[in-house]
mmCIF file of C-alpha atoms in Angstrom:
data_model
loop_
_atom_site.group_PDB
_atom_site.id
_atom_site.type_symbol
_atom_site.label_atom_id
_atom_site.label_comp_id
_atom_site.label_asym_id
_atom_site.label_seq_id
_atom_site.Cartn_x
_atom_site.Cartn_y
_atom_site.Cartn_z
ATOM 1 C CA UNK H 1 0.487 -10.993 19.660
ATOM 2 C CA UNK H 2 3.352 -9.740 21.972
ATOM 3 C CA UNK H 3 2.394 -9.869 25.566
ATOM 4 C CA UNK H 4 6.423 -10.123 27.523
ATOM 5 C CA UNK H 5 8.903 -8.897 25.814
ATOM 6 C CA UNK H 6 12.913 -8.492 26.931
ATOM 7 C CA UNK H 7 15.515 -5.528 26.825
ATOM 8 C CA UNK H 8 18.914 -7.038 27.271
ATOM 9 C CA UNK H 9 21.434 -4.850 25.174
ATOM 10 C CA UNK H 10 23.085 -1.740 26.770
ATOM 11 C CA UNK H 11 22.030 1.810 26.767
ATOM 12 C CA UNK H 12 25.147 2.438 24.438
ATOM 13 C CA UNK H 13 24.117 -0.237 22.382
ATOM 14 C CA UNK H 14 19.992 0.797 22.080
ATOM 15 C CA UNK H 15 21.148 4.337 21.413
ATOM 16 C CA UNK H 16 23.827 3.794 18.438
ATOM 17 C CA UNK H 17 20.906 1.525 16.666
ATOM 18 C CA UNK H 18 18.272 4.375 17.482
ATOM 19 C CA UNK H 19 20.230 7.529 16.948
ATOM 20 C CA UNK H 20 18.732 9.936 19.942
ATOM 21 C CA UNK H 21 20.676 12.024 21.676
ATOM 22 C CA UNK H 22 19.337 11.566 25.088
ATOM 23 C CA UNK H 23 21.850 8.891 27.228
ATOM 24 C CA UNK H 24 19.774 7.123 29.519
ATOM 25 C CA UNK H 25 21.066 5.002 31.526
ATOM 26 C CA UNK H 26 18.936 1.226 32.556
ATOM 27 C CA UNK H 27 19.813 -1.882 33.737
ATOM 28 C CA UNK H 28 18.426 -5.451 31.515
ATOM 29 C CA UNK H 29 14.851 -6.187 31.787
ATOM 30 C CA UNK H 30 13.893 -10.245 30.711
ATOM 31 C CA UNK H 31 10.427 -10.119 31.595
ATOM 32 C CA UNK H 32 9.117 -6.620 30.502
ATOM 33 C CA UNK H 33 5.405 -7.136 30.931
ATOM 34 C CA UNK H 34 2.148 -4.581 30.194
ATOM 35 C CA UNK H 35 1.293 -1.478 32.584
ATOM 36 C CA UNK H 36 5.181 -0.957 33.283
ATOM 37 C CA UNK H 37 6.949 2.008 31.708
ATOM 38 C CA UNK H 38 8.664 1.243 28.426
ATOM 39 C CA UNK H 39 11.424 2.537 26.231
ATOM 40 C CA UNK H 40 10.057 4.433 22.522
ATOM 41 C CA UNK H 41 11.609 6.427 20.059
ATOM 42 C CA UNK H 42 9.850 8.774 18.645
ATOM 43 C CA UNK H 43 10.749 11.896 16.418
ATOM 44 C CA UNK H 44 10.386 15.492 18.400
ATOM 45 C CA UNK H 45 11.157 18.573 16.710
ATOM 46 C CA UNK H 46 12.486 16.261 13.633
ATOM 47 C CA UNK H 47 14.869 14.814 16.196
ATOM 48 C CA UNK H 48 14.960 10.872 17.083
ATOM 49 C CA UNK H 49 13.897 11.438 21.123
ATOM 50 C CA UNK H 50 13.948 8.835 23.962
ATOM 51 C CA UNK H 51 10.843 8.710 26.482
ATOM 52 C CA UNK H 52 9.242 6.510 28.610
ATOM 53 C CA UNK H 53 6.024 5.591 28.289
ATOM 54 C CA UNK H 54 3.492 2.956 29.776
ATOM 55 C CA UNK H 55 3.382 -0.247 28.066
ATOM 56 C CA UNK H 56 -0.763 -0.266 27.197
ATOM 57 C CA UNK H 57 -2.377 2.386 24.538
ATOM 58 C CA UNK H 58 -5.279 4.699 25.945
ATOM 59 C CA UNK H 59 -6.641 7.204 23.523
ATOM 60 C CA UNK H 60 -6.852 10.757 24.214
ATOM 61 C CA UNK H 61 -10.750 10.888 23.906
ATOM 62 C CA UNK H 62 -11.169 8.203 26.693
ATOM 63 C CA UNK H 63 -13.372 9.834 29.601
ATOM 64 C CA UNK H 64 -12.695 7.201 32.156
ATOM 65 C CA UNK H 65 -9.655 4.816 32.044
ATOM 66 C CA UNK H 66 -10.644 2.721 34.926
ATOM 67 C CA UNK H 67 -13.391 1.423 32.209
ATOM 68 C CA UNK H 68 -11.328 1.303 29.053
ATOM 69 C CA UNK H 69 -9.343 -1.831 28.069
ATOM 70 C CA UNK H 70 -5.792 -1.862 28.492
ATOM 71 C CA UNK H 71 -4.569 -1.845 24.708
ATOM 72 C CA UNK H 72 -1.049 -3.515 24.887
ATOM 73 C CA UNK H 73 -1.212 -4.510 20.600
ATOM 74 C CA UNK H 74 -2.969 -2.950 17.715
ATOM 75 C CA UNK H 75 -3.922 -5.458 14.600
ATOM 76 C CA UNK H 76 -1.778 -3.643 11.991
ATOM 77 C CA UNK H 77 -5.149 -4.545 9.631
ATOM 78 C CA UNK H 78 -7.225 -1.826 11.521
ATOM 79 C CA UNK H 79 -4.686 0.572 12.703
ATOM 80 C CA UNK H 80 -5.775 3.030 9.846
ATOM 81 C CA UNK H 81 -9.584 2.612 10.378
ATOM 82 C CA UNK H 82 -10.071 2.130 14.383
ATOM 83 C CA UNK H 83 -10.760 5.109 16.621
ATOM 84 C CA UNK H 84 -8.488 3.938 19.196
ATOM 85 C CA UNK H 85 -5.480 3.679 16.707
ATOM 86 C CA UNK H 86 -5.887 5.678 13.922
ATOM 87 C CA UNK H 87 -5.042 9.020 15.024
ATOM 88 C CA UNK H 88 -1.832 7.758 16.400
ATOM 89 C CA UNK H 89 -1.030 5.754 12.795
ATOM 90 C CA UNK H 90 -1.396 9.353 11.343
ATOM 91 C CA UNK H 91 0.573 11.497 14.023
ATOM 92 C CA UNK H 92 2.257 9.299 16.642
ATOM 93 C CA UNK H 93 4.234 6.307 15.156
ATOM 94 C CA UNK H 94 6.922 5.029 17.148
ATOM 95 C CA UNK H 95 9.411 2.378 17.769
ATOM 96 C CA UNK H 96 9.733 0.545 20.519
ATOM 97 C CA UNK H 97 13.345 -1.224 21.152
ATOM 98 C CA UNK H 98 13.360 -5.005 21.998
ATOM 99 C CA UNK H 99 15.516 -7.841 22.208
ATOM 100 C CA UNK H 100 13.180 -10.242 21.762
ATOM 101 C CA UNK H 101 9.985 -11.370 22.632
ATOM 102 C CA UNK H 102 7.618 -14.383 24.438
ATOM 103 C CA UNK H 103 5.095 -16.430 22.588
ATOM 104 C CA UNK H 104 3.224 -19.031 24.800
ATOM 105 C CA UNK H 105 2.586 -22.398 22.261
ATOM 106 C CA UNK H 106 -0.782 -24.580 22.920
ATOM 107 C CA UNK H 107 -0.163 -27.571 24.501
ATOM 108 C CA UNK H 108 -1.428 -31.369 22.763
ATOM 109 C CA UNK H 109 -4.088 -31.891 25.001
ATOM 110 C CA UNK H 110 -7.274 -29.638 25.206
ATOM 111 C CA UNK H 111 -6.882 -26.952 28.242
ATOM 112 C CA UNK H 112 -3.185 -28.545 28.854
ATOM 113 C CA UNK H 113 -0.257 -26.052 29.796
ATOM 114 C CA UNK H 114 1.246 -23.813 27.402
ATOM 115 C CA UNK H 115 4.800 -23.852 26.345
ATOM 116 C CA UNK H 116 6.554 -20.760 26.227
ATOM 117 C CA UNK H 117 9.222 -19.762 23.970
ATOM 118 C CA UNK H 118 11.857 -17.224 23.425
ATOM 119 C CA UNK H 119 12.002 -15.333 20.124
ATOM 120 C CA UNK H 120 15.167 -13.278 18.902
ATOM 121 C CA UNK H 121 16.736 -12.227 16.135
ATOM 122 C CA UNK H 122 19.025 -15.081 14.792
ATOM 123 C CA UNK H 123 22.826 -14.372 16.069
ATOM 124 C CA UNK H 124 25.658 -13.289 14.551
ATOM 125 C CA UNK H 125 28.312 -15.513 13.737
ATOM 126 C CA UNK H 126 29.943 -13.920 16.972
ATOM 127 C CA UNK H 127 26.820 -15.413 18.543
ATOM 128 C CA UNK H 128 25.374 -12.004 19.393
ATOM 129 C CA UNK H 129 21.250 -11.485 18.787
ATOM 130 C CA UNK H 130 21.254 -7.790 17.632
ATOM 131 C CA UNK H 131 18.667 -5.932 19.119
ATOM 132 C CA UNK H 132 15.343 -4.870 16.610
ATOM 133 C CA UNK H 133 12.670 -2.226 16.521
ATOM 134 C CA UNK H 134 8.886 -2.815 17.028
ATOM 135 C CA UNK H 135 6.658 -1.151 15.272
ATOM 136 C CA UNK H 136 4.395 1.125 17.894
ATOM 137 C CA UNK H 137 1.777 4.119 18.346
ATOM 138 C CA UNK H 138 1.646 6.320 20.982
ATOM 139 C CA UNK H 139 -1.334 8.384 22.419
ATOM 140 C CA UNK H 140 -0.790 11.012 25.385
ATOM 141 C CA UNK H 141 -3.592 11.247 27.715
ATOM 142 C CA UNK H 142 -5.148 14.230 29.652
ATOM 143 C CA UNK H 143 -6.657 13.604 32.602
ATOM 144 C CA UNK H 144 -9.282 16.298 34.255
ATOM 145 C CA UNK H 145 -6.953 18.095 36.397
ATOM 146 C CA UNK H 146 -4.266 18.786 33.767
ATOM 147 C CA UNK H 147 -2.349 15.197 34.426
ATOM 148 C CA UNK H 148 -0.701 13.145 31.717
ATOM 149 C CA UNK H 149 0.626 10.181 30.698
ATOM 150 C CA UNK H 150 2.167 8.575 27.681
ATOM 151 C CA UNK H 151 0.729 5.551 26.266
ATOM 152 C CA UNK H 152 2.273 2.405 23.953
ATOM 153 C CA UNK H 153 0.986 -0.273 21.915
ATOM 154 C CA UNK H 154 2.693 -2.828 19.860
ATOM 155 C CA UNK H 155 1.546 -3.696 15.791
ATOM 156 C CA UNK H 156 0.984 -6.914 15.524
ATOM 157 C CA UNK H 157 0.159 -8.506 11.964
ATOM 158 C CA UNK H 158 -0.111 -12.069 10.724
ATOM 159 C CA UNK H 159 2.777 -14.683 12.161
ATOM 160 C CA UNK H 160 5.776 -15.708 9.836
ATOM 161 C CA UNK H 161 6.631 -19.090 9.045
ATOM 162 C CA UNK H 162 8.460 -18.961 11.181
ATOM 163 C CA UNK H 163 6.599 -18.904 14.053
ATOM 164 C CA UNK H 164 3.444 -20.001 12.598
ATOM 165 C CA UNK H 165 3.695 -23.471 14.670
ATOM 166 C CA UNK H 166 3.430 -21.314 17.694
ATOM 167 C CA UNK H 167 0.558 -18.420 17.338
ATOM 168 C CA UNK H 168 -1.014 -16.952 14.537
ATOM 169 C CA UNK H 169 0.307 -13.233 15.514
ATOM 170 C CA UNK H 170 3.162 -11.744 15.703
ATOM 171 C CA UNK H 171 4.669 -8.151 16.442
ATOM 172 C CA UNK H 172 5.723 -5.662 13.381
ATOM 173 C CA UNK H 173 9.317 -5.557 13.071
ATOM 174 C CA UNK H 174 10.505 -1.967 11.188
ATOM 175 C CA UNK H 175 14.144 -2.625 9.792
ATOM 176 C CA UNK H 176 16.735 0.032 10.237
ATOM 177 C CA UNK H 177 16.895 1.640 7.283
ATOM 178 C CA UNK H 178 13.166 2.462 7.200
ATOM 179 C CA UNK H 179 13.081 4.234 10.603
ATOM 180 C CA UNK H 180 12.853 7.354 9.513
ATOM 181 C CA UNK H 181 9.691 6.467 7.018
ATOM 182 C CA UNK H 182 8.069 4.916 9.634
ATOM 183 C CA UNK H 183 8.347 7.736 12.374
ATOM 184 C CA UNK H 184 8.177 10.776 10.260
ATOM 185 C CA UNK H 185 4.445 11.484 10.404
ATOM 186 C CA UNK H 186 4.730 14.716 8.895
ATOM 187 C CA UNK H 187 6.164 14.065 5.591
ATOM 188 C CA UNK H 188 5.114 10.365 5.371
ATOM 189 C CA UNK H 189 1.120 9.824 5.068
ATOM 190 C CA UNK H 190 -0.206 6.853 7.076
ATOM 191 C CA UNK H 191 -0.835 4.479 4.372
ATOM 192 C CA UNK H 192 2.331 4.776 2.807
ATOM 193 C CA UNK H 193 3.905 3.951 6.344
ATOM 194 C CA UNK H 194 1.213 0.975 6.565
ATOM 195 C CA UNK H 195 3.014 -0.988 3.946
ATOM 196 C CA UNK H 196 6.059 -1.726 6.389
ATOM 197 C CA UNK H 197 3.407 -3.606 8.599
ATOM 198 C CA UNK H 198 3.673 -7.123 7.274
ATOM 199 C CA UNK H 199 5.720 -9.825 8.898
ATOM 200 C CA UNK H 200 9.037 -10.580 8.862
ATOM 201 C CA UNK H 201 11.331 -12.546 6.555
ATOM 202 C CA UNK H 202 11.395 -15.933 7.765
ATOM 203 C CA UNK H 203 15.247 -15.307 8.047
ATOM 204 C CA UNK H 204 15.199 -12.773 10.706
ATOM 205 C CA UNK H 205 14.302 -15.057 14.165
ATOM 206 C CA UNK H 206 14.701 -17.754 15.426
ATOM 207 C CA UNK H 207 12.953 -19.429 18.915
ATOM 208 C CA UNK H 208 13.816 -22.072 21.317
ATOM 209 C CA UNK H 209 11.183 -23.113 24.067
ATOM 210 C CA UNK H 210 11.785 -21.513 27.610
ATOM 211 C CA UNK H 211 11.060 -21.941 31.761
ATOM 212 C CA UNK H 212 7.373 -21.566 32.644
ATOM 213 C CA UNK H 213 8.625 -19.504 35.266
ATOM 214 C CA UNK H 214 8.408 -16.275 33.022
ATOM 215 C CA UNK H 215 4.701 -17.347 33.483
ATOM 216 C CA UNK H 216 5.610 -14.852 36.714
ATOM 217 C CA UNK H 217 6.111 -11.366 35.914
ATOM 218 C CA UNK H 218 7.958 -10.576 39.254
ATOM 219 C CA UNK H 219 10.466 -13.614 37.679
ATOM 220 C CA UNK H 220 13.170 -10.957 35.995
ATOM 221 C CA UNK H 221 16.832 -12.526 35.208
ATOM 222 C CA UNK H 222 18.322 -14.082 32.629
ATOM 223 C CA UNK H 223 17.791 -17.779 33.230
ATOM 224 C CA UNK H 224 14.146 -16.744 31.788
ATOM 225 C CA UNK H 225 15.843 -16.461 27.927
ATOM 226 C CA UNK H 226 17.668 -19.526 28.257
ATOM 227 C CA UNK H 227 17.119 -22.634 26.378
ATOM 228 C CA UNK H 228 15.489 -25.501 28.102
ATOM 229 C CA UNK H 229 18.309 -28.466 28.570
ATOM 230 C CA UNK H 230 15.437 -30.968 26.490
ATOM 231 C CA UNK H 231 13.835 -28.595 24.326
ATOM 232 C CA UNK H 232 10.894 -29.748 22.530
ATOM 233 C CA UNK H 233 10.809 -28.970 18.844
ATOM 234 C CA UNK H 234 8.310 -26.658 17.150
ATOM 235 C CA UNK H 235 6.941 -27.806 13.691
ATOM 236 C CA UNK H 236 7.744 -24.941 11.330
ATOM 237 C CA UNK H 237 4.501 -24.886 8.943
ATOM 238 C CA UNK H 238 2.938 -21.791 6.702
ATOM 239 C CA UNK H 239 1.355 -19.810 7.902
ATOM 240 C CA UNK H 240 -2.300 -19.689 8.058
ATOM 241 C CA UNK H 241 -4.901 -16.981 7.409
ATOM 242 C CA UNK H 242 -5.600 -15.894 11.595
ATOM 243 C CA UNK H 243 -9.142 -15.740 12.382
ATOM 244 C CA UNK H 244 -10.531 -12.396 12.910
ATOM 245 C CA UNK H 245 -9.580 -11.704 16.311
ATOM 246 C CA UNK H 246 -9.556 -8.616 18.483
ATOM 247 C CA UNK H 247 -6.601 -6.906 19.667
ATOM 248 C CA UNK H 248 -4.844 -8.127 22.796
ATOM 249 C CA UNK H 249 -6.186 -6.350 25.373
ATOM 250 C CA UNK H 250 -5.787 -6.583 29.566
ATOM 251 C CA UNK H 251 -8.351 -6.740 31.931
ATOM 252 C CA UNK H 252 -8.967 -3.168 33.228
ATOM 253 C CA UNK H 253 -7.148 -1.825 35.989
ATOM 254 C CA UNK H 254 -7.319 1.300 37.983
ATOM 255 C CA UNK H 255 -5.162 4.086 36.399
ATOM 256 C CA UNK H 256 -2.403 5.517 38.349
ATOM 257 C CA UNK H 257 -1.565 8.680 36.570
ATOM 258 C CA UNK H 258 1.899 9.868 37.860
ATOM 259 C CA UNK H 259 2.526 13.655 38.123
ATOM 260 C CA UNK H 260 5.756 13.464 36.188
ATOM 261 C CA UNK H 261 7.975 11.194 33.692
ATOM 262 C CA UNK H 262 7.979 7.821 35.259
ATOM 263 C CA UNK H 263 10.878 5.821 35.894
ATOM 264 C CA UNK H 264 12.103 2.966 33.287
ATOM 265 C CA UNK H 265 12.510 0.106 36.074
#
């Protein structure tokens, strides 16, 4: 699952590893969390393009969104078969640029707090994380007066080894040279694109346990990403078949459509 994610590289940097064109221009985010706008790429007119769109899928045939669940993942199993994601795995796959992500690991005790962790790509031997591409789907919704609004979700499949000691989900990561397979939905047929959802190599990340403070979503700085000065250490195990669970989803809230492109922060 991937429910707080971060986007700490530059806008130079985001747009040499995503090719658009567009040069937007945003400051880092640490604690990027569902219902806010989010950066995607996604290909228009057979052109990489930048947008925003909010962080939380809602499918085009939804009547009422005030009664629809906020879809912020999609279980890469079911993305092919499941009205709310499968029109989007055939026409609307995009990527959705990250620096890294929050997973939240079960405390000993029954009920006790969770412990949340930072996970990044492992750095460089400049000690530089390189930033990496979630795999997403994107549904544009029409309100009853003419109104729209982009929608996001992140693929999640089953958790690495890697992080296996701390959930049994994780998000899709799409590596760069498969980009273009992933978000060319008019030459590349949605199964064929489904066999990139799988999860990573057990050589790509690497976590270290974090402040409860990005626990608080209105918490945004870079403190939240730094290691604890006693970090506890995570078990690294297999990992196991996950249960059948549902996607994540967020408690309802009331849409608020905006009349034009919303603003990244």
């Amino acid at each position: 699952m991937c429910g707080r994610y971060v986007i700490s590289s530059t806008p130079e940097a985001i747009r040499a590893l995503f090719g658009y064109s567009e040069q937007p221009n945003f400051p880092p985010r640490y604690n990027v969390a569902p219902t806010q706008p989010i950066p995607v790429v996604r290909l228009h007119d057979g052109k990489r393009s930048f947008a925003l769109m909010r962080w939380g899928l809602l499918p085009s045939w939804v009547k009422d969104p005030k009664t629809f669940p906020l879809l912020i993942n999609a279980r890469g199993e079911s993305v092919l078969d499941k009205p709310a994601f499968r029109n989007a795995m055939r026409r609307r796959r995009c990527l959705i640029p990250t620096d890294g992500f929050y997973e939240w690991q079960a405390g000993k005790a029954a009920g006790g707090p969770k412990q949340p962790y930072f996970v990044r790509a492992k750095r460089n031997p400049d000690g530089a994380s390189p930033p990496l591409a979630f795999a997403g789907l994107y549904e544009t919704w029409t309100g009853p007066n003419g109104e729209e609004l982009d929608t996001a979700a992140i693929i999640t499949t089953a958790a690495n080894r890697t992080l296996a000691a701390l959930h049994d989900r994780m998000p899709v990561f799409v590596p760069r040279e498969a980009f273009d397979l992933w978000l060319d939905c008019a030459n590349v047929e949605a199964d064929v694109a489904a066999a990139l959802i799988q999860p990573a190599t057990d050589t790509l990340l690497e976590a270290h346990p974090v402040s409860t403070a990005v626990n608080r979503v209105a918490n945004d700085s870079e403190m939240l990403v730094e290691a604890l000065a006693a970090p506890a250490t995570a078990v690294v195990q297999p990992a196991a078949e996950p249960p059948a669970t549902k996607e994540k989803q967020a408690k309802p809230k009331k849409a608020n459509v905006p009349d034009g492109q919303a603003s990244l922060f």
